[in-house]
Amino acid sequence: EYQWKGPFYFIQGADPQFGLMKAWTHGDTENGDDEWGEEIQLAEQAVQAVNKLSPKPKFFVLCGDLVHGMPGTRWKKNQEQDLKDVLKNTDQDIPLVFVSGNHDIGNTPTSETIADYCKNWGDDYFSFWVGGVFFVVLNSQLYFDCSKCPELRQAQDAWLDEQLATAANHKCKHIIVFQHIPLFLSKPEEDDDYFNLNKSIRQEIMEKFHKAGIKAVFSGHYHRNAGGFYKGLEMVVSSAIGCQLGKDTHGLRVVVVTEEKVVHKYYSLTALGSQGIDQGLLDMLAEQ
């Protein structure tokens, strides 16, 4: 779909993270994730809300931390199976897009943990077109700590340069990136943190994205809503479908793409499920 066909929208969710809620309340985030009934209900609520939307979104992207269990831990496989069982109920006409998070492939990923993720959920980085807009999915763990698989980081870097060159050749309307870890939470120059990327790497990526004309980066990881701007690039951090670490509600982000801009709004699962999308956003979709 290299050609612009008019405004459309997609849904972004992040961190269903089956198992974190009990682990968090019990203060045992390493081993306390043996229950995830609450997360199953929230994920079901998210799928039901998305299925009810009209017109249908072009796709539904989940920006990482699909489950809480780290690679090789006891409950991971069960958590993944339960999430798949919930996601199977997504309307067949709404493609699912998966992004790898640190809990999916490990804080320090290896070629084995990444291969296992790919077998389960699809490629850890890839690109796709929707109506003249170019979307890029990245494995942000390779930017966070690639010490055990430096060759995979190099491969992603080389691939990304190639993809951005392709996008430029096709004169796409916008380029939008999905990754799990935000470049930054509110300011491009903020200090390093568990929830953002290291300053030196961050600067390099932001500059590369800015030069390529990337419009927005959507991520999760923070379990709170946040974000900011670097030059013309918007960093959008969405709170979780699952466990909240701040004051936000379990929710999803609706992202409307028009010829000129990318507009987004975060909705609680309850509001999106009962009221759907605001009239203002629907009006933007109707403009041709």
mmCIF file of C-alpha atoms in Angstrom:
data_model
loop_
_atom_site.group_PDB
_atom_site.id
_atom_site.type_symbol
_atom_site.label_atom_id
_atom_site.label_comp_id
_atom_site.label_asym_id
_atom_site.label_seq_id
_atom_site.Cartn_x
_atom_site.Cartn_y
_atom_site.Cartn_z
ATOM 1 C CA GLU A 1 0.000 0.000 0.000
ATOM 2 C CA TYR A 2 2.443 2.641 -1.176
ATOM 3 C CA GLN A 3 -0.296 5.102 -2.121
ATOM 4 C CA TRP A 4 -2.099 7.517 0.175
ATOM 5 C CA LYS A 5 -5.791 6.548 0.269
ATOM 6 C CA GLY A 6 -7.140 9.025 2.811
ATOM 7 C CA PRO A 7 -7.212 9.230 6.627
ATOM 8 C CA PHE A 8 -7.248 6.060 8.728
ATOM 9 C CA TYR A 9 -6.588 5.020 12.301
ATOM 10 C CA PHE A 10 -5.012 2.222 14.298
ATOM 11 C CA ILE A 11 -5.047 1.118 17.939
ATOM 12 C CA GLN A 12 -1.921 1.002 20.091
ATOM 13 C CA GLY A 13 -1.772 -0.991 23.296
ATOM 14 C CA ALA A 14 1.187 -1.894 25.498
ATOM 15 C CA ASP A 15 2.184 -4.147 28.385
ATOM 16 C CA PRO A 16 -0.666 -6.621 28.862
ATOM 17 C CA GLN A 17 2.126 -8.269 30.911
ATOM 18 C CA PHE A 18 0.277 -11.285 32.308
ATOM 19 C CA GLY A 19 1.581 -11.904 35.843
ATOM 20 C CA LEU A 20 2.850 -8.448 36.854
ATOM 21 C CA MET A 21 -0.137 -7.357 38.928
ATOM 22 C CA LYS A 22 0.259 -10.017 41.605
ATOM 23 C CA ALA A 23 4.065 -9.791 41.454
ATOM 24 C CA TRP A 24 3.846 -6.008 41.945
ATOM 25 C CA THR A 25 1.360 -6.040 44.832
ATOM 26 C CA HIS A 26 3.327 -8.820 46.576
ATOM 27 C CA GLY A 27 6.646 -7.017 46.066
ATOM 28 C CA ASP A 28 8.132 -10.078 44.370
ATOM 29 C CA THR A 29 8.591 -9.160 40.715
ATOM 30 C CA GLU A 30 10.971 -12.080 40.129
ATOM 31 C CA ASN A 31 8.862 -15.044 41.269
ATOM 32 C CA GLY A 32 5.449 -13.745 42.258
ATOM 33 C CA ASP A 33 3.788 -13.979 38.876
ATOM 34 C CA ASP A 34 1.893 -17.253 39.353
ATOM 35 C CA GLU A 35 -1.555 -15.638 38.893
ATOM 36 C CA TRP A 36 -2.820 -13.447 36.064
ATOM 37 C CA GLY A 37 -6.597 -13.730 36.125
ATOM 38 C CA GLU A 38 -7.005 -9.970 36.377
ATOM 39 C CA GLU A 39 -4.793 -9.381 33.344
ATOM 40 C CA ILE A 40 -6.771 -11.932 31.327
ATOM 41 C CA GLN A 41 -9.950 -9.948 32.043
ATOM 42 C CA LEU A 42 -8.299 -6.656 31.065
ATOM 43 C CA ALA A 43 -6.951 -8.116 27.816
ATOM 44 C CA GLU A 44 -10.416 -9.518 27.046
ATOM 45 C CA GLN A 45 -11.891 -6.076 27.724
ATOM 46 C CA ALA A 46 -9.327 -4.524 25.345
ATOM 47 C CA VAL A 47 -10.157 -7.003 22.557
ATOM 48 C CA GLN A 48 -13.910 -6.458 23.018
ATOM 49 C CA ALA A 49 -13.470 -2.673 22.900
ATOM 50 C CA VAL A 50 -11.406 -2.891 19.679
ATOM 51 C CA ASN A 51 -13.879 -5.309 18.059
ATOM 52 C CA LYS A 52 -16.799 -2.909 18.651
ATOM 53 C CA LEU A 53 -15.165 0.066 16.931
ATOM 54 C CA SER A 54 -16.652 1.378 13.700
ATOM 55 C CA PRO A 55 -15.104 1.982 11.257
ATOM 56 C CA LYS A 56 -12.577 -0.752 12.012
ATOM 57 C CA PRO A 57 -8.979 0.183 12.849
ATOM 58 C CA LYS A 58 -6.374 -0.722 10.216
ATOM 59 C CA PHE A 59 -4.486 -2.790 12.815
ATOM 60 C CA PHE A 60 -3.950 -3.315 16.556
ATOM 61 C CA VAL A 61 -0.335 -3.062 17.731
ATOM 62 C CA LEU A 62 0.906 -4.312 21.118
ATOM 63 C CA CYS A 63 4.123 -2.534 22.078
ATOM 64 C CA GLY A 64 5.855 -5.229 24.105
ATOM 65 C CA ASP A 65 5.871 -6.990 27.460
ATOM 66 C CA LEU A 66 3.185 -9.346 26.290
ATOM 67 C CA VAL A 67 3.700 -11.387 29.464
ATOM 68 C CA HIS A 68 5.642 -10.848 32.691
ATOM 69 C CA GLY A 69 7.592 -14.115 32.831
ATOM 70 C CA MET A 70 11.168 -13.602 31.635
ATOM 71 C CA PRO A 71 12.697 -16.121 29.172
ATOM 72 C CA GLY A 72 13.196 -19.497 30.821
ATOM 73 C CA THR A 73 10.993 -18.765 33.849
ATOM 74 C CA ARG A 74 8.373 -21.120 35.184
ATOM 75 C CA TRP A 75 5.111 -19.490 34.125
ATOM 76 C CA LYS A 76 6.098 -17.886 30.831
ATOM 77 C CA LYS A 77 4.673 -20.526 28.475
ATOM 78 C CA ASN A 78 1.324 -20.632 30.318
ATOM 79 C CA GLN A 79 1.105 -16.840 30.288
ATOM 80 C CA GLU A 80 1.824 -16.729 26.553
ATOM 81 C CA GLN A 81 -0.775 -19.402 25.819
ATOM 82 C CA ASP A 82 -3.420 -17.555 27.832
ATOM 83 C CA LEU A 83 -2.657 -14.297 26.010
ATOM 84 C CA LYS A 84 -2.893 -16.042 22.632
ATOM 85 C CA ASP A 85 -6.249 -17.514 23.663
ATOM 86 C CA VAL A 86 -7.553 -13.999 24.410
ATOM 87 C CA LEU A 87 -6.103 -12.436 21.241
ATOM 88 C CA LYS A 88 -7.606 -15.151 19.016
ATOM 89 C CA ASN A 89 -10.938 -13.395 19.579
ATOM 90 C CA THR A 90 -9.772 -10.201 17.861
ATOM 91 C CA ASP A 91 -11.902 -9.490 14.770
ATOM 92 C CA GLN A 92 -10.350 -11.389 11.852
ATOM 93 C CA ASP A 93 -10.281 -8.177 9.780
ATOM 94 C CA ILE A 94 -8.029 -6.406 12.305
ATOM 95 C CA PRO A 95 -4.393 -7.540 11.924
ATOM 96 C CA LEU A 96 -2.346 -7.870 15.120
ATOM 97 C CA VAL A 97 1.160 -6.393 15.217
ATOM 98 C CA PHE A 98 3.570 -7.506 17.971
ATOM 99 C CA VAL A 99 6.583 -5.624 19.336
ATOM 100 C CA SER A 100 9.153 -7.347 21.565
ATOM 101 C CA GLY A 101 9.670 -6.034 25.105
ATOM 102 C CA ASN A 102 12.291 -6.723 27.763
ATOM 103 C CA HIS A 103 10.120 -9.365 29.442
ATOM 104 C CA ASP A 104 9.595 -11.089 26.094
ATOM 105 C CA ILE A 105 13.279 -11.495 25.205
ATOM 106 C CA GLY A 106 15.117 -10.593 28.455
ATOM 107 C CA ASN A 107 16.801 -7.403 29.685
ATOM 108 C CA THR A 108 20.001 -8.677 28.066
ATOM 109 C CA PRO A 109 18.675 -10.656 25.096
ATOM 110 C CA THR A 110 20.555 -13.511 23.450
ATOM 111 C CA SER A 111 20.155 -14.951 19.968
ATOM 112 C CA GLU A 112 18.264 -17.864 21.657
ATOM 113 C CA THR A 113 15.740 -15.694 23.510
ATOM 114 C CA ILE A 114 15.121 -13.651 20.362
ATOM 115 C CA ALA A 115 14.722 -16.799 18.232
ATOM 116 C CA ASP A 116 12.204 -18.152 20.739
ATOM 117 C CA TYR A 117 10.227 -14.899 20.622
ATOM 118 C CA CYS A 118 10.230 -14.934 16.794
ATOM 119 C CA LYS A 119 8.934 -18.503 16.758
ATOM 120 C CA ASN A 120 6.082 -17.469 19.062
ATOM 121 C CA TRP A 121 5.105 -13.974 17.945
ATOM 122 C CA GLY A 122 6.809 -13.205 14.606
ATOM 123 C CA ASP A 123 9.866 -11.158 13.676
ATOM 124 C CA ASP A 124 11.467 -8.935 16.313
ATOM 125 C CA TYR A 125 11.845 -6.145 13.731
ATOM 126 C CA PHE A 126 10.060 -5.552 10.439
ATOM 127 C CA SER A 127 8.249 -2.898 8.411
ATOM 128 C CA PHE A 128 4.914 -2.598 6.644
ATOM 129 C CA TRP A 129 2.904 -0.096 4.604
ATOM 130 C CA VAL A 130 -0.655 1.070 5.182
ATOM 131 C CA GLY A 131 -2.155 3.536 2.702
ATOM 132 C CA GLY A 132 1.028 5.442 1.884
ATOM 133 C CA VAL A 133 2.328 5.420 5.472
ATOM 134 C CA PHE A 134 5.466 3.469 6.365
ATOM 135 C CA PHE A 135 5.544 1.666 9.723
ATOM 136 C CA VAL A 136 8.716 0.343 11.328
ATOM 137 C CA VAL A 137 8.780 -2.092 14.268
ATOM 138 C CA LEU A 138 12.070 -2.192 16.197
ATOM 139 C CA ASN A 139 13.604 -4.428 18.849
ATOM 140 C CA SER A 140 14.550 -1.764 21.424
ATOM 141 C CA GLN A 141 16.323 -4.305 23.674
ATOM 142 C CA LEU A 142 19.139 -4.313 21.113
ATOM 143 C CA TYR A 143 19.601 -0.611 21.932
ATOM 144 C CA PHE A 144 19.260 -1.177 25.670
ATOM 145 C CA ASP A 145 21.822 -3.998 26.049
ATOM 146 C CA CYS A 146 23.135 -6.000 23.099
ATOM 147 C CA SER A 147 26.222 -7.280 24.946
ATOM 148 C CA LYS A 148 25.287 -10.933 24.354
ATOM 149 C CA CYS A 149 24.322 -10.517 20.683
ATOM 150 C CA PRO A 150 26.172 -7.493 19.197
ATOM 151 C CA GLU A 151 25.856 -8.938 15.681
ATOM 152 C CA LEU A 152 22.046 -8.753 15.964
ATOM 153 C CA ARG A 153 22.212 -5.073 16.875
ATOM 154 C CA GLN A 154 24.444 -4.445 13.835
ATOM 155 C CA ALA A 155 22.021 -6.354 11.616
ATOM 156 C CA GLN A 156 19.048 -4.301 12.847
ATOM 157 C CA ASP A 157 20.991 -1.047 12.342
ATOM 158 C CA ALA A 158 21.940 -1.953 8.769
ATOM 159 C CA TRP A 159 18.381 -3.065 8.033
ATOM 160 C CA LEU A 160 16.928 0.160 9.473
ATOM 161 C CA ASP A 161 19.171 2.364 7.301
ATOM 162 C CA GLU A 162 18.012 0.402 4.268
ATOM 163 C CA GLN A 163 14.341 0.733 5.260
ATOM 164 C CA LEU A 164 14.591 4.492 5.788
ATOM 165 C CA ALA A 165 16.216 4.840 2.360
ATOM 166 C CA THR A 166 13.335 2.845 0.824
ATOM 167 C CA ALA A 167 10.772 5.048 2.568
ATOM 168 C CA ALA A 168 12.478 8.161 1.203
ATOM 169 C CA ASN A 169 12.418 6.732 -2.338
ATOM 170 C CA HIS A 170 8.731 5.973 -2.129
ATOM 171 C CA LYS A 171 7.969 9.475 -0.833
ATOM 172 C CA CYS A 172 5.714 8.102 1.898
ATOM 173 C CA LYS A 173 3.265 10.430 3.687
ATOM 174 C CA HIS A 174 4.625 9.638 7.168
ATOM 175 C CA ILE A 175 7.009 7.246 8.875
ATOM 176 C CA ILE A 176 5.874 5.897 12.252
ATOM 177 C CA VAL A 177 7.991 3.720 14.570
ATOM 178 C CA PHE A 178 6.919 1.199 17.218
ATOM 179 C CA GLN A 179 9.294 0.025 19.952
ATOM 180 C CA HIS A 180 8.952 -1.070 23.557
ATOM 181 C CA ILE A 181 11.382 1.187 25.443
ATOM 182 C CA PRO A 182 10.827 4.935 24.937
ATOM 183 C CA LEU A 183 13.722 7.040 23.627
ATOM 184 C CA PHE A 184 12.856 9.425 26.492
ATOM 185 C CA LEU A 185 9.907 9.958 28.850
ATOM 186 C CA SER A 186 9.439 13.730 28.700
ATOM 187 C CA LYS A 187 12.640 15.515 27.627
ATOM 188 C CA PRO A 188 15.221 14.421 25.041
ATOM 189 C CA GLU A 189 18.057 15.446 27.396
ATOM 190 C CA GLU A 190 16.714 13.707 30.558
ATOM 191 C CA ASP A 191 18.996 11.433 32.596
ATOM 192 C CA ASP A 192 19.330 7.706 31.963
ATOM 193 C CA ASP A 193 16.690 5.644 33.692
ATOM 194 C CA TYR A 194 15.344 2.074 33.694
ATOM 195 C CA PHE A 195 12.455 3.376 31.584
ATOM 196 C CA ASN A 196 14.363 5.153 28.782
ATOM 197 C CA LEU A 197 17.297 4.510 26.491
ATOM 198 C CA ASN A 198 20.853 5.454 27.409
ATOM 199 C CA LYS A 199 21.657 9.080 26.492
ATOM 200 C CA SER A 200 24.427 8.414 23.963
ATOM 201 C CA ILE A 201 22.390 5.816 22.052
ATOM 202 C CA ARG A 202 19.248 7.927 22.416
ATOM 203 C CA GLN A 203 20.888 10.963 20.826
ATOM 204 C CA GLU A 204 22.124 8.921 17.877
ATOM 205 C CA ILE A 205 18.693 7.363 17.264
ATOM 206 C CA MET A 206 16.764 10.626 17.708
ATOM 207 C CA GLU A 207 19.022 12.355 15.203
ATOM 208 C CA LYS A 208 18.694 9.484 12.721
ATOM 209 C CA PHE A 209 14.892 9.509 13.104
ATOM 210 C CA HIS A 210 14.734 13.293 12.795
ATOM 211 C CA LYS A 211 16.828 13.286 9.598
ATOM 212 C CA ALA A 212 14.644 10.534 8.120
ATOM 213 C CA GLY A 213 11.558 12.686 8.787
ATOM 214 C CA ILE A 214 9.984 10.202 11.206
ATOM 215 C CA LYS A 215 6.786 11.699 12.587
ATOM 216 C CA ALA A 216 6.269 9.725 15.787
ATOM 217 C CA VAL A 217 7.607 6.889 17.920
ATOM 218 C CA PHE A 218 5.040 4.920 19.942
ATOM 219 C CA SER A 219 6.170 2.854 22.898
ATOM 220 C CA GLY A 220 5.096 1.343 26.229
ATOM 221 C CA HIS A 221 7.317 0.010 29.060
ATOM 222 C CA TYR A 222 6.626 2.882 31.492
ATOM 223 C CA HIS A 223 3.110 1.721 32.555
ATOM 224 C CA ARG A 224 2.136 5.426 32.591
ATOM 225 C CA ASN A 225 1.328 7.949 29.865
ATOM 226 C CA ALA A 226 4.183 10.292 29.008
ATOM 227 C CA GLY A 227 6.012 11.777 26.037
ATOM 228 C CA GLY A 228 7.533 14.840 24.461
ATOM 229 C CA PHE A 229 9.252 16.183 21.347
ATOM 230 C CA TYR A 230 12.713 16.135 19.822
ATOM 231 C CA LYS A 231 12.751 18.723 17.010
ATOM 232 C CA GLY A 232 9.795 17.547 14.866
ATOM 233 C CA LEU A 233 9.727 13.998 16.235
ATOM 234 C CA GLU A 234 7.021 13.103 18.771
ATOM 235 C CA MET A 235 7.764 10.477 21.428
ATOM 236 C CA VAL A 236 4.486 8.915 22.594
ATOM 237 C CA VAL A 237 4.596 6.724 25.706
ATOM 238 C CA SER A 238 1.373 4.796 26.358
ATOM 239 C CA SER A 239 0.292 3.331 29.648
ATOM 240 C CA ALA A 240 -0.479 -0.360 30.047
ATOM 241 C CA ILE A 241 -3.440 -2.565 29.306
ATOM 242 C CA GLY A 242 -2.278 -4.444 32.425
ATOM 243 C CA CYS A 243 -0.632 -3.264 35.654
ATOM 244 C CA GLN A 244 -0.554 0.527 36.219
ATOM 245 C CA LEU A 245 2.508 1.975 37.954
ATOM 246 C CA GLY A 246 1.116 5.513 38.037
ATOM 247 C CA LYS A 247 -2.256 7.238 38.094
ATOM 248 C CA ASP A 248 -3.466 6.252 34.606
ATOM 249 C CA THR A 249 -6.222 3.775 33.814
ATOM 250 C CA HIS A 250 -5.913 0.468 31.957
ATOM 251 C CA GLY A 251 -6.288 1.647 28.385
ATOM 252 C CA LEU A 252 -5.550 1.853 24.688
ATOM 253 C CA ARG A 253 -4.458 4.670 22.398
ATOM 254 C CA VAL A 254 -6.400 5.599 19.266
ATOM 255 C CA VAL A 255 -4.105 7.030 16.579
ATOM 256 C CA VAL A 256 -5.584 8.897 13.610
ATOM 257 C CA VAL A 257 -3.347 9.438 10.575
ATOM 258 C CA THR A 258 -4.312 12.266 8.214
ATOM 259 C CA GLU A 259 -2.410 13.635 5.240
ATOM 260 C CA GLU A 260 -0.824 16.359 7.385
ATOM 261 C CA LYS A 261 -0.519 14.882 10.862
ATOM 262 C CA VAL A 262 -0.699 12.045 13.355
ATOM 263 C CA VAL A 263 -3.219 12.707 16.144
ATOM 264 C CA HIS A 264 -3.724 10.419 19.117
ATOM 265 C CA LYS A 265 -5.759 10.046 22.285
ATOM 266 C CA TYR A 266 -5.508 7.597 25.192
ATOM 267 C CA TYR A 267 -8.799 6.029 26.316
ATOM 268 C CA SER A 268 -9.577 3.926 29.356
ATOM 269 C CA LEU A 269 -10.736 0.425 28.334
ATOM 270 C CA THR A 270 -14.136 1.208 29.864
ATOM 271 C CA ALA A 271 -14.595 4.483 27.953
ATOM 272 C CA LEU A 272 -13.454 3.039 24.628
ATOM 273 C CA GLY A 273 -15.663 -0.021 25.088
ATOM 274 C CA SER A 274 -18.786 1.913 26.056
ATOM 275 C CA GLN A 275 -18.515 5.155 24.063
ATOM 276 C CA GLY A 276 -16.097 4.382 21.258
ATOM 277 C CA ILE A 277 -14.044 7.094 19.555
ATOM 278 C CA ASP A 278 -14.718 10.841 20.033
ATOM 279 C CA GLN A 279 -16.679 12.624 17.346
ATOM 280 C CA GLY A 280 -13.730 14.958 16.716
ATOM 281 C CA LEU A 281 -11.478 12.067 15.704
ATOM 282 C CA LEU A 282 -14.252 10.455 13.647
ATOM 283 C CA ASP A 283 -14.674 13.754 11.779
ATOM 284 C CA MET A 284 -10.961 13.719 10.906
ATOM 285 C CA LEU A 285 -11.398 10.218 9.454
ATOM 286 C CA ALA A 286 -14.315 11.389 7.326
ATOM 287 C CA GLU A 287 -12.293 14.189 5.690
ATOM 288 C CA GLN A 288 -11.179 13.202 2.218
#
